[in-house]
DNA sequence: CTGAAAGCGCTAACAA
DNA sequence: TTGTTAGCGCTTTCAG
């Protein structure tokens, strides 16, 4: 069953390296000097219209493509931007990646991606290594220290999404807004005592969400029971189920959707009904948050926009343009689905 | 509330471009010729041990890092490999990306990622553009034509995952195995008439799955009702619900998990019980396939291994090493969860 | 074992 | 407007 072999390696295409055509080839064909080709192709208008046309035609027939490496050498600019995420398989990053990719591509930049697999060491190391070949670096929810980030930012333009770092271009969604909505939503359903399952203690975002939630609950005269932090995963969520049940709360906030989903799974398996017995609210609105039943009510983060804006801001700094101000609409919003309802009595 | 601004742009770090240190700097400090530095750093042993040590020390104190662009120029090799996926947000690719990233990084290569947003034109265009700066290109479940792929492969080493292309290094999981398991599973539960919801007609993998399933069902004397193809999304799955119900089948296969999940959602909302009334089987075992209730029974594809092996094979070809044979274990397997059960009578 | 020199493909003064 | 001429930082013969 040849069709089912795992690998079919056929060497027919003998690597024919297609001797790459250079501006010299184009120049010869067009009967001009290489530098004129460079000018014609890069800054239209600074070359006689008819010669330019001739050059473009030559480039066309030869199927000329610039060599980005060769260009980068004299200019120092590579037209590559880097994106560092801590975990490629974490759905929270999907939209950030996509937003960043879109912004980069539309600005003529190529996106280089790397992940740190949740290790702060590896993160710094890879970011540092990447720095050599990029014009700018975007860090998504970085794990490394403020000092490390600042060190990177001293070498090349750097921007950060989902975290605030002093003296570094930071794009942070307005978490406050969504939390306020969520608290209001729960209060209007009669919840007066709610539990919070925090995420990793050293995550900037985890701390921030916890603080704002506490603040908001106090403001709304709602009692908030903060439980032990857990890993920001489905498994972490499951592990918090007992504590949640014992907390006596009628609703629970999870640091993120993964925790919320794990929590729901475990609670349901323990015979607890959602939302009849306990309401559950997550954070992020990741892919799959609506696969559960009941579907998860969650505070949606504008991840794609975050990635997009951060990249745009980064590129603005790279090209020396004015960095766009904060006229963005990066508010988080509550997405109400089936996992929340009236407080159990 | 300064803390909640969407963008905090602080220009303190005046872009201090950190005049990059070159081999000339190292050479001067070590009292040798630049070429010796190059040799010492690249091919250990071809330089006197003590001078080498002196050079390394100098490089260390100066914090020298090679300039990948400058190196790429004379050698023609960039140590960058490209990965093209059709949709970054499609969970099917997460593991492929991660596997490829791991293989590339561990071989000292940098991964450059691009997506085609499901457009075959854009896919070819971006792949072509990327080709200029990479040593090799990996195409994951590409949308473009065999001819286009072959054209790319003529210029630089190219590998393909999840699709078979003549004369191109192809890594394809053994779909057959999982399908056989699934059919056996259903038959053992008394299903004798099952429906199939196909994916996009021009997808190689979609055709392949359909064919193998048909083949296997015939072999097992099970009646297979092939419905109209739908988009490989949750929405597409929902749209197939009516046809599935009307098909009179007691079990349904979906081209992929997204379709299966949409199908389940719609069926459940129509009052159909799963698996009591209809059993549902998906494909891929994507992230979130176990979020549903009942959790989805699905044919799991070794996506991560696919990405990993394909990248390894590609890099082998790039470096001229022997391309590893097909000793891999890329078999698909059935993951039984709650969405399948005994056939309704 | 090491230095000298040429050149990768492109850009950017400086001339003409 | 176009051609000439230097490099960008590195690798790699070729001598010594």
CSV table of N, CA, C and O (backbone and C1' of nucleotides) in Angstrom, one decimal, chain C residues 4-16:
chain,number,residue,atom,x,y,z
C,4,DA,P,47.7,40.6,6.9
C,4,DA,O5',47.7,40.5,5.3
C,4,DA,C5',48.2,39.4,4.6
C,4,DA,C4',47.8,39.4,3.2
C,4,DA,C3',47.0,40.7,2.7
C,4,DA,O3',47.3,40.9,1.4
C,4,DA,C1',45.7,38.7,2.6
C,5,DA,P,46.6,42.1,0.6
C,5,DA,O5',45.4,41.3,-0.2
C,5,DA,C5',45.7,40.1,-0.9
C,5,DA,C4',44.4,39.7,-1.6
C,5,DA,C3',43.5,40.8,-2.1
C,5,DA,O3',42.9,40.4,-3.3
C,5,DA,C1',42.3,39.5,-0.7
C,6,DA,P,42.2,41.5,-4.3
C,6,DA,O5',41.1,40.6,-4.9
C,6,DA,C5',41.2,39.2,-5.1
C,6,DA,C4',39.9,38.5,-5.0
C,6,DA,C3',38.7,39.3,-5.5
C,6,DA,O3',37.9,38.4,-6.3
C,6,DA,C1',38.2,38.7,-3.3
C,7,DG,P,36.9,39.0,-7.4
C,7,DG,O5',35.5,38.7,-6.7
C,7,DG,C5',35.3,37.3,-6.3
C,7,DG,C4',34.1,37.3,-5.3
C,7,DG,C3',32.9,38.3,-5.8
C,7,DG,O3',31.7,37.6,-5.7
C,7,DG,C1',33.4,38.7,-3.5
C,8,DC,P,30.6,37.9,-6.7
C,8,DC,O5',29.3,37.3,-5.9
C,8,DC,C5',29.3,36.0,-5.3
C,8,DC,C4',28.4,36.1,-4.1
C,8,DC,C3',27.2,37.0,-4.3
C,8,DC,O3',26.1,36.3,-4.6
C,8,DC,C1',28.3,37.4,-2.1
C,9,DG,P,25.3,36.6,-6.0
C,9,DG,O5',24.4,37.9,-5.6
C,9,DG,C5',23.4,37.7,-4.7
C,9,DG,C4',22.9,39.1,-4.2
C,9,DG,C3',22.4,39.9,-5.4
C,9,DG,O3',21.1,40.3,-5.1
C,9,DG,C1',23.9,41.1,-4.0
C,10,DC,P,20.3,41.5,-5.9
C,10,DC,O5',20.6,42.7,-5.0
C,10,DC,C5',20.1,42.8,-3.7
C,10,DC,C4',20.7,44.0,-2.9
C,10,DC,C3',20.3,45.3,-3.5
C,10,DC,O3',19.3,45.9,-2.6
C,10,DC,C1',22.6,45.2,-2.9
C,11,DT,P,18.6,47.3,-3.0
C,11,DT,O5',19.7,48.3,-2.3
C,11,DT,C5',19.8,48.3,-0.9
C,11,DT,C4',20.7,49.4,-0.5
C,11,DT,C3',20.4,50.8,-0.8
C,11,DT,O3',20.6,51.5,0.4
C,11,DT,C1',22.5,50.4,-1.6
C,12,DA,P,20.1,53.0,0.6
C,12,DA,O5',21.4,53.8,0.4
C,12,DA,C5',22.5,53.5,1.2
C,12,DA,C4',23.6,54.4,0.8
C,12,DA,C3',23.2,55.9,0.6
C,12,DA,O3',24.2,56.7,1.0
C,12,DA,C1',24.2,55.0,-1.4
C,13,DA,P,23.8,58.2,1.4
C,13,DA,O5',23.9,59.0,0.1
C,13,DA,C5',24.7,60.1,-0.1
C,13,DA,C4',26.2,59.8,0.1
C,13,DA,C3',27.1,60.8,-0.7
C,13,DA,O3',28.2,61.1,0.1
C,13,DA,C1',27.2,58.6,-1.8
C,14,DC,P,28.9,62.5,-0.2
C,14,DC,O5',29.5,62.3,-1.7
C,14,DC,C5',30.6,61.4,-1.9
C,14,DC,C4',30.8,61.2,-3.4
C,14,DC,C3',30.9,62.6,-4.1
C,14,DC,O3',32.2,62.7,-4.8
C,14,DC,C1',29.5,61.1,-5.3
C,15,DA,P,32.7,64.2,-5.1
C,15,DA,O5',33.0,63.9,-6.7
C,15,DA,C5',31.9,63.5,-7.4
C,15,DA,C4',32.3,62.6,-8.6
C,15,DA,C3',32.6,63.5,-9.8
C,15,DA,O3',33.4,62.8,-10.7
C,15,DA,C1',30.5,62.3,-10.0
C,16,DA,P,34.0,63.6,-12.0
C,16,DA,O5',32.9,63.4,-13.1
C,16,DA,C5',32.8,62.1,-13.7
C,16,DA,C4',31.6,62.1,-14.6
C,16,DA,C3',31.5,63.3,-15.7
C,16,DA,O3',31.3,62.7,-16.9
C,16,DA,C1',29.5,63.1,-14.5
